[in-house]
Coordinates of C-alpha atoms in Angstrom, one line a residue:
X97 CA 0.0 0.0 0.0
X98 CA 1.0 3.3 -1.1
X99 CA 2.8 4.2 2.5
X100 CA 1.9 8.7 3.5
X101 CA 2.3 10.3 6.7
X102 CA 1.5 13.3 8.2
X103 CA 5.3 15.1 7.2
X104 CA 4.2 13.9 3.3
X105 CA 0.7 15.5 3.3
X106 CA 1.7 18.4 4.7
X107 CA 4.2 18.6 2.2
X108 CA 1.6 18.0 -0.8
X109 CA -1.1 20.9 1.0
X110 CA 1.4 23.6 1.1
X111 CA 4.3 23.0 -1.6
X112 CA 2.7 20.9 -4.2
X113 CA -1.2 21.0 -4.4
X114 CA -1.2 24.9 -5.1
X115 CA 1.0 24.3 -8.5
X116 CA -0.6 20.7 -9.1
X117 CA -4.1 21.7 -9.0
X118 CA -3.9 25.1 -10.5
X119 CA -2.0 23.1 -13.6
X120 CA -4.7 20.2 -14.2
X121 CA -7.6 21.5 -16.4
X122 CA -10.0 19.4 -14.4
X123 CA -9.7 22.3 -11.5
X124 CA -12.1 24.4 -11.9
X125 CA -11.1 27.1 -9.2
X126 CA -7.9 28.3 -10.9
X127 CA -9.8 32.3 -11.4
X128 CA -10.6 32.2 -7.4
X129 CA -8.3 33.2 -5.1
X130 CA -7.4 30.5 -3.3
X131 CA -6.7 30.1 0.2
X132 CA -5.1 26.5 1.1
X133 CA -5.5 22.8 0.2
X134 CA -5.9 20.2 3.0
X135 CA -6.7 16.4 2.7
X136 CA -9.4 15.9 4.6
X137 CA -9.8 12.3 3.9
X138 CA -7.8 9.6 2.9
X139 CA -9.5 6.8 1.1
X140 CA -8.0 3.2 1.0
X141 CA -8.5 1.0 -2.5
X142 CA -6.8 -1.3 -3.0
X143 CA -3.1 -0.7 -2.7
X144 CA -4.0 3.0 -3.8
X145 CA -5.2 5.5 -1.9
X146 CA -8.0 8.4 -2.8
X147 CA -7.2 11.3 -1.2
X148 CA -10.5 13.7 -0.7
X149 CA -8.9 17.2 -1.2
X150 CA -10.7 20.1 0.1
X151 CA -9.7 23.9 -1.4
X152 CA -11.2 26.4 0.8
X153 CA -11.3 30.4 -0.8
X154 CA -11.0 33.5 0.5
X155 CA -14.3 34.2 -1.0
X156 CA -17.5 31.8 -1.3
X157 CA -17.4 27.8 -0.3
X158 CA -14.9 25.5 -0.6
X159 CA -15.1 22.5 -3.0
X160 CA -13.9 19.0 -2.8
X161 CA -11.9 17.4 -5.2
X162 CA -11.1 13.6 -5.6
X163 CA -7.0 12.8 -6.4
X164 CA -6.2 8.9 -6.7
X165 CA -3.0 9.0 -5.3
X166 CA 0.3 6.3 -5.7
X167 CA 4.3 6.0 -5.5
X168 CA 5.7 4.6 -8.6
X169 CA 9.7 4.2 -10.1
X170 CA 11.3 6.9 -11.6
X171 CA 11.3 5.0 -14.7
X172 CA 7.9 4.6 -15.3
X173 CA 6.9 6.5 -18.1
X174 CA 3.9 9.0 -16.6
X175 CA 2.6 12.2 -18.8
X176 CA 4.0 15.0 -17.3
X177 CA 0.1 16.2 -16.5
X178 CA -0.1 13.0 -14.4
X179 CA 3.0 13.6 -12.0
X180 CA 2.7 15.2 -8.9
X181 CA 5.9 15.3 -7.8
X182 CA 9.3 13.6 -8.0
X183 CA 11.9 13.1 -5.7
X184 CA 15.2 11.4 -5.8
X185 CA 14.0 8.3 -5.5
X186 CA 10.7 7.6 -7.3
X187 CA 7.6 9.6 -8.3
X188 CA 4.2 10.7 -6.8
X189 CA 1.1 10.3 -9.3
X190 CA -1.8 10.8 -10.0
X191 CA -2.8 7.1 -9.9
X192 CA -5.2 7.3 -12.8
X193 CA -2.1 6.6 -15.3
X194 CA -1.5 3.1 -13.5
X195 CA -2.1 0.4 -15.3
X196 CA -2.8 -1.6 -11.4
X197 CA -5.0 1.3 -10.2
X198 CA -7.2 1.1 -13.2
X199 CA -7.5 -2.4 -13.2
X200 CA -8.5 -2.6 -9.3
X201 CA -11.7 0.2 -10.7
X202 CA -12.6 -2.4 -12.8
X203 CA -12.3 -5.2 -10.5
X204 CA -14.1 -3.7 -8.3
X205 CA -17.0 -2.2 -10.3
X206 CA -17.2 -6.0 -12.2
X207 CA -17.8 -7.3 -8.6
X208 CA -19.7 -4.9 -6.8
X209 CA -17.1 -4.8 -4.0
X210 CA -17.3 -2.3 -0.8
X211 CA -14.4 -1.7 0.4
X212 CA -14.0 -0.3 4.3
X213 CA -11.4 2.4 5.1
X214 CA -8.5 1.9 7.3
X215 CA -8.6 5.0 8.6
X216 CA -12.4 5.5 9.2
X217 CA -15.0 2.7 10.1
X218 CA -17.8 4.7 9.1
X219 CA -16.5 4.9 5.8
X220 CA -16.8 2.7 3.0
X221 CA -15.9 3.2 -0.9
X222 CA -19.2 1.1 -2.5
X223 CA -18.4 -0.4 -6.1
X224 CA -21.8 -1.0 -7.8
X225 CA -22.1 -3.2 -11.1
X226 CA -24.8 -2.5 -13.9
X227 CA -26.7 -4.5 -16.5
X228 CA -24.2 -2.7 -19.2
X229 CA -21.4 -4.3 -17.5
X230 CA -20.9 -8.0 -19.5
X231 CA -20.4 -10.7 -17.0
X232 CA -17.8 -12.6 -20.2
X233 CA -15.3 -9.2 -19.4
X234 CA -13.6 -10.2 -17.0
X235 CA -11.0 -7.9 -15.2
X236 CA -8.3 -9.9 -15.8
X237 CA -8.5 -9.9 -19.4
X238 CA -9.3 -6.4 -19.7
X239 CA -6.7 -3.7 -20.8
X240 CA -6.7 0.0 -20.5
X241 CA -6.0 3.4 -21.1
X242 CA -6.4 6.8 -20.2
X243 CA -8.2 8.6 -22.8
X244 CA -6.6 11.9 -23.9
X245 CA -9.3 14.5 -23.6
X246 CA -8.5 17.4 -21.0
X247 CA -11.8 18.4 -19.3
X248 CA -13.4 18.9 -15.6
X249 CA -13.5 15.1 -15.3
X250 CA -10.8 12.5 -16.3
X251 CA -12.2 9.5 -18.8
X252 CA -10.4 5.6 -19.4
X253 CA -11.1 3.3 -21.4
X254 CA -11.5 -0.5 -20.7
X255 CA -11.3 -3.3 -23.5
X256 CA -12.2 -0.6 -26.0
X257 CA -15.8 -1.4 -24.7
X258 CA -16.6 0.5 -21.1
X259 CA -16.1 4.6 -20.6
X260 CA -15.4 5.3 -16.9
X261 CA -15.5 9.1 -16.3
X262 CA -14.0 10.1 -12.9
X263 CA -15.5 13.1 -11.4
X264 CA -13.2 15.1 -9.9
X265 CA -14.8 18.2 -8.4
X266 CA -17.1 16.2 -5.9
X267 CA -20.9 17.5 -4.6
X268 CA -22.3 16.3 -1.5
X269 CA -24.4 14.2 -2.8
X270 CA -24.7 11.3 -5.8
X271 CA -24.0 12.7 -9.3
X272 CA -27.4 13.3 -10.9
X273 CA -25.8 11.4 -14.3
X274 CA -25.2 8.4 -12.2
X275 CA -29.1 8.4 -11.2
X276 CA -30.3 9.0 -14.6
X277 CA -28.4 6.7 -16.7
X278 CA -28.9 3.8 -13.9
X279 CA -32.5 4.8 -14.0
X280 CA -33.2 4.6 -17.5
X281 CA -30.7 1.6 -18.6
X282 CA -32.3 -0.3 -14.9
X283 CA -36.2 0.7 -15.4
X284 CA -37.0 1.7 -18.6
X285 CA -36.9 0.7 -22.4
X286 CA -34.6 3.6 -23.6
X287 CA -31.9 2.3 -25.2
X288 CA -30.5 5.5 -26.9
X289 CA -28.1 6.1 -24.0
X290 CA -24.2 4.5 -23.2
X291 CA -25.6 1.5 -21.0
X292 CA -24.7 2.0 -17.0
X293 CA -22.4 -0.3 -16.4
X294 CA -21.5 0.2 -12.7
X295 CA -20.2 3.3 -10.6
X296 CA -17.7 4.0 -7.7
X297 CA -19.8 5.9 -4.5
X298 CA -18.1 7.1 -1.5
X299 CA -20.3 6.0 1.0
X300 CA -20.3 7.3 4.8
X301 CA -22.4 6.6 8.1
X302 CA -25.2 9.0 8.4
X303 CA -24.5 11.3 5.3
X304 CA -25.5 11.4 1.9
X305 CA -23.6 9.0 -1.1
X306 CA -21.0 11.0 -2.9
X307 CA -20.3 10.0 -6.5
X308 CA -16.8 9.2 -7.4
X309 CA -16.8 7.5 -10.7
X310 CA -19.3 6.1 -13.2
X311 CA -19.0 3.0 -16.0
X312 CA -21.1 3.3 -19.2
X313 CA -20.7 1.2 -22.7
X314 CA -18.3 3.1 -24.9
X315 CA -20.2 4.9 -27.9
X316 CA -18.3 4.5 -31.1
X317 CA -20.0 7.9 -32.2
X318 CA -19.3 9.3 -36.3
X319 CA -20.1 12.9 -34.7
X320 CA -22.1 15.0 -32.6
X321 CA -25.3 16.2 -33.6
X322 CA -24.2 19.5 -33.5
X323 CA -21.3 18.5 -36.2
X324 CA -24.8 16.7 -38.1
X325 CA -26.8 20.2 -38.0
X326 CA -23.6 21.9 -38.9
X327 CA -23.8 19.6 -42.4
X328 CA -26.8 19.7 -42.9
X329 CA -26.5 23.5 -43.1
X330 CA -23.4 23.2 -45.9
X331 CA -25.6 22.6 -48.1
X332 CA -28.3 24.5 -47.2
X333 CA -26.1 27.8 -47.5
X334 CA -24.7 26.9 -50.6
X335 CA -28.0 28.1 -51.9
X336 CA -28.5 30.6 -50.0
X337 CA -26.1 33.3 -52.6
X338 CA -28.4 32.3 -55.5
X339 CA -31.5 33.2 -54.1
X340 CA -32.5 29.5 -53.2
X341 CA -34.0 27.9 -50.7
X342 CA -33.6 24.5 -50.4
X343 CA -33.3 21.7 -47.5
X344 CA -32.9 17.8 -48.3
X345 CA -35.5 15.6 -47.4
X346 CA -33.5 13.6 -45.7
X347 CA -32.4 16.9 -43.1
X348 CA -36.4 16.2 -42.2
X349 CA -35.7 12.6 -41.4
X350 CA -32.9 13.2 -39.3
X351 CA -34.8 16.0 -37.3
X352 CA -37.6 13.8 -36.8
X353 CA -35.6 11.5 -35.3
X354 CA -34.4 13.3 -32.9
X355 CA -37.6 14.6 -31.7
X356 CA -38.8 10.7 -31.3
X357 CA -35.7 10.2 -29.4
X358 CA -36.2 13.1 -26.6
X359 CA -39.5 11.9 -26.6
X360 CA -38.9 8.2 -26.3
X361 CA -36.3 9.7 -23.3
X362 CA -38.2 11.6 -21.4
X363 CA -41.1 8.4 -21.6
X364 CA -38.5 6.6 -20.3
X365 CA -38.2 9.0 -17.4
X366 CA -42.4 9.3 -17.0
X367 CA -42.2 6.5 -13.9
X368 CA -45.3 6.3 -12.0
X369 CA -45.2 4.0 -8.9
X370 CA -41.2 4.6 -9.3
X371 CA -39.3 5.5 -6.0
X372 CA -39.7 9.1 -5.0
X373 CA -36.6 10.0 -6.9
X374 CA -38.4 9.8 -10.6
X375 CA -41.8 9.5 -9.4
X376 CA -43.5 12.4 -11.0
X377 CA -45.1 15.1 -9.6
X378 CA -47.4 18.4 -9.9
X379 CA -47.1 22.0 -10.7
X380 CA -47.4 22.9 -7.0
X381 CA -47.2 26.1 -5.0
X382 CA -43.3 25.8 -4.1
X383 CA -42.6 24.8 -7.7
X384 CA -44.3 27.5 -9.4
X385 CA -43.0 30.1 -7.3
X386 CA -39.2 28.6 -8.0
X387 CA -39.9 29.1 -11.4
X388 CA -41.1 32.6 -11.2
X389 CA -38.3 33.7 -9.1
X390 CA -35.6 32.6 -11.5
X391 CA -36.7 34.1 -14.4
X392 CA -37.2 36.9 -12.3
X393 CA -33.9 37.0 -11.3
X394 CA -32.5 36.2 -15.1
X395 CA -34.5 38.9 -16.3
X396 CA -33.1 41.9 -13.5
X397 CA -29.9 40.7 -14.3
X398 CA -30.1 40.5 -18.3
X399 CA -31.7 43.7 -18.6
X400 CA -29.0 46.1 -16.3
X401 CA -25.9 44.0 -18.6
X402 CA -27.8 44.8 -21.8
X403 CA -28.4 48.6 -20.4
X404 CA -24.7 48.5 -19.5
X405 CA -23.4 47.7 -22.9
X406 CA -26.1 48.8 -25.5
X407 CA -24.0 51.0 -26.9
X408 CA -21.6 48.6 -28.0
X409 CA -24.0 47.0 -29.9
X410 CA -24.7 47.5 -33.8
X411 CA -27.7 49.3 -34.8
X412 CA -29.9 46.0 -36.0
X413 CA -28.9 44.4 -32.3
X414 CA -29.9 47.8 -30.5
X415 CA -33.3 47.4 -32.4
X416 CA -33.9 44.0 -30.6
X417 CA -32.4 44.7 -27.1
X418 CA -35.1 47.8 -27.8
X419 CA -38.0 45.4 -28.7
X420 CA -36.8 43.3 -25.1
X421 CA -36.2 46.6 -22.7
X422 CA -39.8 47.8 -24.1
X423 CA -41.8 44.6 -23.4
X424 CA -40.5 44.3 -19.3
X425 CA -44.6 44.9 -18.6
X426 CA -45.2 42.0 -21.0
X427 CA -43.2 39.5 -20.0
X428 CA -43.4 40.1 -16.3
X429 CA -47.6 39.7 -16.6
X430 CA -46.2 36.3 -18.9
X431 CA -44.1 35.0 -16.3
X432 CA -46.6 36.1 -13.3
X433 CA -48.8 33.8 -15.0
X434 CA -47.0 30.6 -13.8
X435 CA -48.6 31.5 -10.3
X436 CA -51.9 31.3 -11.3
X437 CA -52.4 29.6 -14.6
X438 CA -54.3 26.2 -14.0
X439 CA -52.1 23.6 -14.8
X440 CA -52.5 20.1 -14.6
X441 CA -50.0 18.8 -16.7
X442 CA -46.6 16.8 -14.5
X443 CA -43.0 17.5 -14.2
X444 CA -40.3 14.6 -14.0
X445 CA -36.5 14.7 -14.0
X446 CA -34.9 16.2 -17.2
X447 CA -31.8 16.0 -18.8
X448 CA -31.5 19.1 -17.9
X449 CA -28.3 20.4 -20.1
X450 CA -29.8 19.2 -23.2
X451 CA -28.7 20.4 -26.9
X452 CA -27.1 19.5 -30.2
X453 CA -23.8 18.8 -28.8
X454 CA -24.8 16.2 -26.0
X455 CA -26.4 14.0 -28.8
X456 CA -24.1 11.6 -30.6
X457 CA -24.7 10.0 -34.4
X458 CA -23.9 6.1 -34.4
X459 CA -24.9 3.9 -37.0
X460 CA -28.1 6.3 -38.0
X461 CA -29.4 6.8 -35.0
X462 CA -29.1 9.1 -32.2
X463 CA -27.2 8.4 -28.5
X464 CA -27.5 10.8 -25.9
X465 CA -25.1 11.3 -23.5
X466 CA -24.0 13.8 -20.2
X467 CA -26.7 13.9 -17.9
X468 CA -24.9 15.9 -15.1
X469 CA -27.3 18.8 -15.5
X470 CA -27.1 22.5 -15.8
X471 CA -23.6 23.5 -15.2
X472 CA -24.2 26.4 -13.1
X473 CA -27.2 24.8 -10.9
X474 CA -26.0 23.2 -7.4
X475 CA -26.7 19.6 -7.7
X476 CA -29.7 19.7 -5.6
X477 CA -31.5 22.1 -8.1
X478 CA -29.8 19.7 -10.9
X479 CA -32.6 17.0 -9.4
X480 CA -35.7 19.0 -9.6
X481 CA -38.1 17.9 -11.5
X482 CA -39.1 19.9 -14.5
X483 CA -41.8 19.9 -17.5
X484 CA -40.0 18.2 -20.3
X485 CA -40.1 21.2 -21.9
X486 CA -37.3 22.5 -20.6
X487 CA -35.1 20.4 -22.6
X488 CA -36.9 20.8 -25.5
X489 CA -36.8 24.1 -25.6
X490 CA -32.8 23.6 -25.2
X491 CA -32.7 22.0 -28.0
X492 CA -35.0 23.8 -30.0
X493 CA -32.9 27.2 -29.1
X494 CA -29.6 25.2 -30.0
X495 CA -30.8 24.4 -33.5
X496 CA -31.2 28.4 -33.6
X497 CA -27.8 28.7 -32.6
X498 CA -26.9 26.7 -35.1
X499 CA -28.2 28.1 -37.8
X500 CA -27.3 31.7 -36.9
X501 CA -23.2 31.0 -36.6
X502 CA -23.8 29.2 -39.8
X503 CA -25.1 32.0 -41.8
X504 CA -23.7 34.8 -40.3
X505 CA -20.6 33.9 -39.6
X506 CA -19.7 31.8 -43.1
X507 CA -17.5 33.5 -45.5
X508 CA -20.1 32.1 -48.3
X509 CA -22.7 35.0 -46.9
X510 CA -20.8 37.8 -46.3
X511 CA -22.1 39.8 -49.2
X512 CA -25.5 39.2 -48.0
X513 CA -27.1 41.9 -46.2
X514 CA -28.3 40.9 -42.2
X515 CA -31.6 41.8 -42.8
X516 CA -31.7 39.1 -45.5
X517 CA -30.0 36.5 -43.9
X518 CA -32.3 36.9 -41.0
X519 CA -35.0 36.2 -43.1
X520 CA -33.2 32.8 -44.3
X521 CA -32.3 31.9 -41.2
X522 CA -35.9 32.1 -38.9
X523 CA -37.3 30.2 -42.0
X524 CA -34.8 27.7 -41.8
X525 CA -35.5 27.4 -37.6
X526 CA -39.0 27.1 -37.6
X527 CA -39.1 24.6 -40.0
X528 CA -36.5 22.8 -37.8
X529 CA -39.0 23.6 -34.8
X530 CA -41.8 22.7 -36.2
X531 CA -40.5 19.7 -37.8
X532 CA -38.6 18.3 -34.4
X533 CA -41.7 19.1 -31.9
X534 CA -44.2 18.0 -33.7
X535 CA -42.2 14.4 -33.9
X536 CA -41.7 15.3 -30.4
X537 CA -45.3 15.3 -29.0
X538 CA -46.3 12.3 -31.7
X539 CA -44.0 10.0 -29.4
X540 CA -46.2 9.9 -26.7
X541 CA -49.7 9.8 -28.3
X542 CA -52.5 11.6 -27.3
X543 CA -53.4 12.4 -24.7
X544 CA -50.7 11.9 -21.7
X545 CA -50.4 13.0 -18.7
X546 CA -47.1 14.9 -19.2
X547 CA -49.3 17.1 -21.2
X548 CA -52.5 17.9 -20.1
X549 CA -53.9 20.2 -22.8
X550 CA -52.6 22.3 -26.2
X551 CA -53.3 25.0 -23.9
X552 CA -50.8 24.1 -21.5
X553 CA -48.1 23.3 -23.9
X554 CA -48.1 26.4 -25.5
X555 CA -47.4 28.1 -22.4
X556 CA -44.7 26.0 -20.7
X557 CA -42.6 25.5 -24.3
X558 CA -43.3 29.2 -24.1
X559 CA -42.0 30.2 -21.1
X560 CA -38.7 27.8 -20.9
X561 CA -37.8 29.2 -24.3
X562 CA -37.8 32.8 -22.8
X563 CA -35.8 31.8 -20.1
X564 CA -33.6 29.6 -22.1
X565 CA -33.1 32.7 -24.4
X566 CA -32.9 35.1 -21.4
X567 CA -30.0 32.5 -19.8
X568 CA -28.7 32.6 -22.9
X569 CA -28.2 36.8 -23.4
X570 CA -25.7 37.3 -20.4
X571 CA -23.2 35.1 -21.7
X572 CA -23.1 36.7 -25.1
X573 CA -22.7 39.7 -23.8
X574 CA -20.1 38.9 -21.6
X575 CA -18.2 36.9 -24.1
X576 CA -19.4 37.2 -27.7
X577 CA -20.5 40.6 -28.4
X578 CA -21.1 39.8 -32.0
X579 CA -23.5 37.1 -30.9
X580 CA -25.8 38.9 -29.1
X581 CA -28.4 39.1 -31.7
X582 CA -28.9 35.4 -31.2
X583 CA -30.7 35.3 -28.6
X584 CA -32.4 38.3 -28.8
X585 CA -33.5 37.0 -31.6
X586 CA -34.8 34.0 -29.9
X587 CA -36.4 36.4 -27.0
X588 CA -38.3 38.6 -29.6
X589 CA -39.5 35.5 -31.3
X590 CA -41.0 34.8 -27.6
X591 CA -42.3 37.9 -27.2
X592 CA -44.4 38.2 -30.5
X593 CA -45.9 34.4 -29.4
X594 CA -47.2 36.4 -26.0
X595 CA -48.5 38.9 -28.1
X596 CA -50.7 36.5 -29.8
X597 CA -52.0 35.7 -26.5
X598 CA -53.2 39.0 -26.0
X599 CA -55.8 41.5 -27.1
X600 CA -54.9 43.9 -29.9
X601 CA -55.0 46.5 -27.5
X602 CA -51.5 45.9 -26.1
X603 CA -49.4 44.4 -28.8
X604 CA -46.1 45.9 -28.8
X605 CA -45.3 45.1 -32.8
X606 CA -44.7 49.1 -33.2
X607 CA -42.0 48.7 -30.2
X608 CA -40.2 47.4 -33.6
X609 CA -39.4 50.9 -34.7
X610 CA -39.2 52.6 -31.3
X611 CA -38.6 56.5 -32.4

């Protein structure tokens, strides 16, 4: 066993972990200012250790992070991302790039082992083994290899057949990917997803399971569906010079897919009787009142950044952020409404970060992958239970996305005025829309108690493609100035359905040319 003492750890929390961490790209406080790294818990597997690493600020919480941890020869050949330190005689790791450390993961996943911790009784490291996981793959014939992809997690791959993502910044809680995919490759028919194949969960005495690793089948993707819409739109725009408009039949299939696939998901996720976790449940008080408050929030926050940098924006943008600053009264009676519109219809757990680029194209079809959530959201609000409509709208806004950068960005259009490309473009989304909701709603039949009524759809898609939008306008600004007629765009389109809903009496359509 991999022999530390109190002189060694020390060491690592003061002289090493500040340059170690701040190095790895899996860190994710690097732009805080940091105020020291202590091991707070040292994990026994195997003849490895885990060590739990906390990194406490000098402003907001601390965060956790988990750092598999070994002493190996000075001679064995480690990326220089993977060392941690070296000293005269041999080499501290990250024990990840191990060949013996990743083959006691898989051992242990393959037999479900627990594992108690030398150091604390009342902890235990809990393997767990799924029906992805083939009982003919055995650990000892299984090789390995770290995959090279620098992200917030670290990925292996076993036998070329099982993805094991390690999280390393650790919640207090299980991973809400490690519940979803279990969920629907355990409970449910959905077999668009990388089978669960087992997970590693920190388990303690009296507090909640921590997530430190999950197993899934290993996709063997051509591309992401992002890459697919990005196609599809090469030769869309190649018309778009000559005055034509033209999209392949096939572009229709492919879109329709995708809309019985999020439908055939989120089925998958409708589990009455299930355990309270996926069970679903009403638009109550609590819930509604959630809702409002964050688009609330979004909204106050959006508009000052827009009124702080309108002026950098380019006359046809200003005309949009005009459209949105004018129509505050609207949208705030919109979003009141969520208090005391009657709705009947149910909310379930989402995907929750769903768009072009977490969809994967494999043999045809469609896989669908990452199901960690909303980045920014704790992991508690990562595990609420939404309408479905929250992802589609994601998706439907990312296929607006798409076709914007596409045409306005492409050195094919740039002789093409905005005005006209805009044009091109909303025609080219709404058929999208159209096309990929409509295959949506067909996948559950009519009617279903997701949905109680048109009335109610029309609302909800609605209102979580305003605040998809609205989410969607602060990061633009911040970041991509030239971008910020996106969604805008997307936000006006919202605002003109809201219209509809009202009398003529208060449309805003003149708010188009405000002076």
């Amino acid at each position: 066993m991999t022999n530390v003492n109190n002189s060694l750890i020390n060491h690592l929390e003061i002289n090493v972990f500040p340059r170690y961490f701040n190095a790895s790209r899996w860190f994710a406080g690097k732009a805080r200012s940091q105020k020291d790294f202590r091991v707070q818990h040292t994990l026994t597997f195997g003849e490895f250790l885990i060590l739990i690493v906390e990194v406490s600020y000098h402003d907001g919480p601390s965060e956790l992070y988990q750092l598999p941890f070994t002493e190996v020869s000075l001679d064995m050949d480690i990326p220089e991302k993977g060392v941690i330190e070296k000293t005269e005689t041999s080499q501290w790791i990250d024990a990840i790039y191990d060949v013996q450390f990743r083959k006691e993961l898989f051992a242990n996943i393959f037999n479900a082992t627990t594992l108690s911790s030398a150091s604390d009784p009342s902890s235990f490291l809990a393997s767990i083994k799924g029906k992805g996981l083939s009982d003919s793959d055995t650990p000892e014939n299984i090789e390995s290899h770290v995959l090279p992809v620098d992200s917030s997690n670290s990925a292996m791959l076993f036998g070329g057949k099982y993805f094991l993502k390690l999280y390393r910044k650790l919640f207090g809680q299980t991973n809400p990917e490690v519940e979803m995919v279990s969920f629907l490759t355990q409970h449910s028919d959905f077999k668009n997803i990388p089978a669960y194949a087992g997970s590693l969960t920190w388990q303690r005495t009296g507090q909640p399971d921590i997530t430190l690793g999950m197993m899934q089948q290993a996709i063997r993707a051509d591309k992401d569906n992002w890459m697919l819409t990005g196609d599809f739109l090469n030769d869309f725009m190649y018309g778009v010079p000559n005055g034509m408009f033209g999209i392949k039949e096939w572009v229709f299939e492919q879109v329709t897919l995708l809309g019985k696939r999020t439908g055939e998901m989120h089925l998958g996720l409708f589990a009455p009787g299930a355990d309270d976790a996926f069970a679903p449940e009403v638009f109550d008080d609590t819930y509604r009142a959630f809702l409002l408050h964050r688009l609330t929030d979004l909204l106050d926050r959006r508009y000052a950044l827009l009124i702080d940098n309108y002026q950098k924006l380019d006359e046809p943008t200003q005309r949009l952020a005009w459209i949105f600053m004018e129509a505050r009264e609207l949208i705030d009676d919109f979003a009141k409404e969520m208090l005391t519109r009657p709705l009947d219809s149910l909310r379930i757990r989402i995907h929750g970060d769903y768009h072009l680029g977490q969809v994967l194209t494999q043999d045809g079809d469609f896989i669908i992958i990452d199901f960690e959530g909303e980045p920014e959201a704790t992991i508690a609000e990562r595990k609420i239970k939404h309408s479905p409509f929250k992802d589609v709208a994601g998706m439907i806004r990312s296929y607006h996305y798409a076709v914007s950068a596409k045409l306005f960005e492409s050195h094919e259009t740039r002789d093409i005025s905005s005005e006209k490309l805009q044009i091109v473009s909303d025609r080219w989304y709404k058929l999208m829309r159209e096309t990929y909701f409509e295959a949506y709603l067909e996948a559950f039949g009519w009617p279903h108690p997701l949905f109680n009524s048109q009335h109610e759809i029309n609302f909800l898609l609605l209102f979580f493609l305003l605040e998809k939008a609205v989410y969607e306008l602060g990061y633009e600004i911040s970041y991509r100035p030239s971008w910020v007629k996106i969604p805008l765009r997307g936000i006006v389109e919202v605002i003109r359905e809201i219209e509809k809903l009202k009398e003529p009496s208060v449309r805003i359509s003149r708010l188009a040319n405000p002076s």
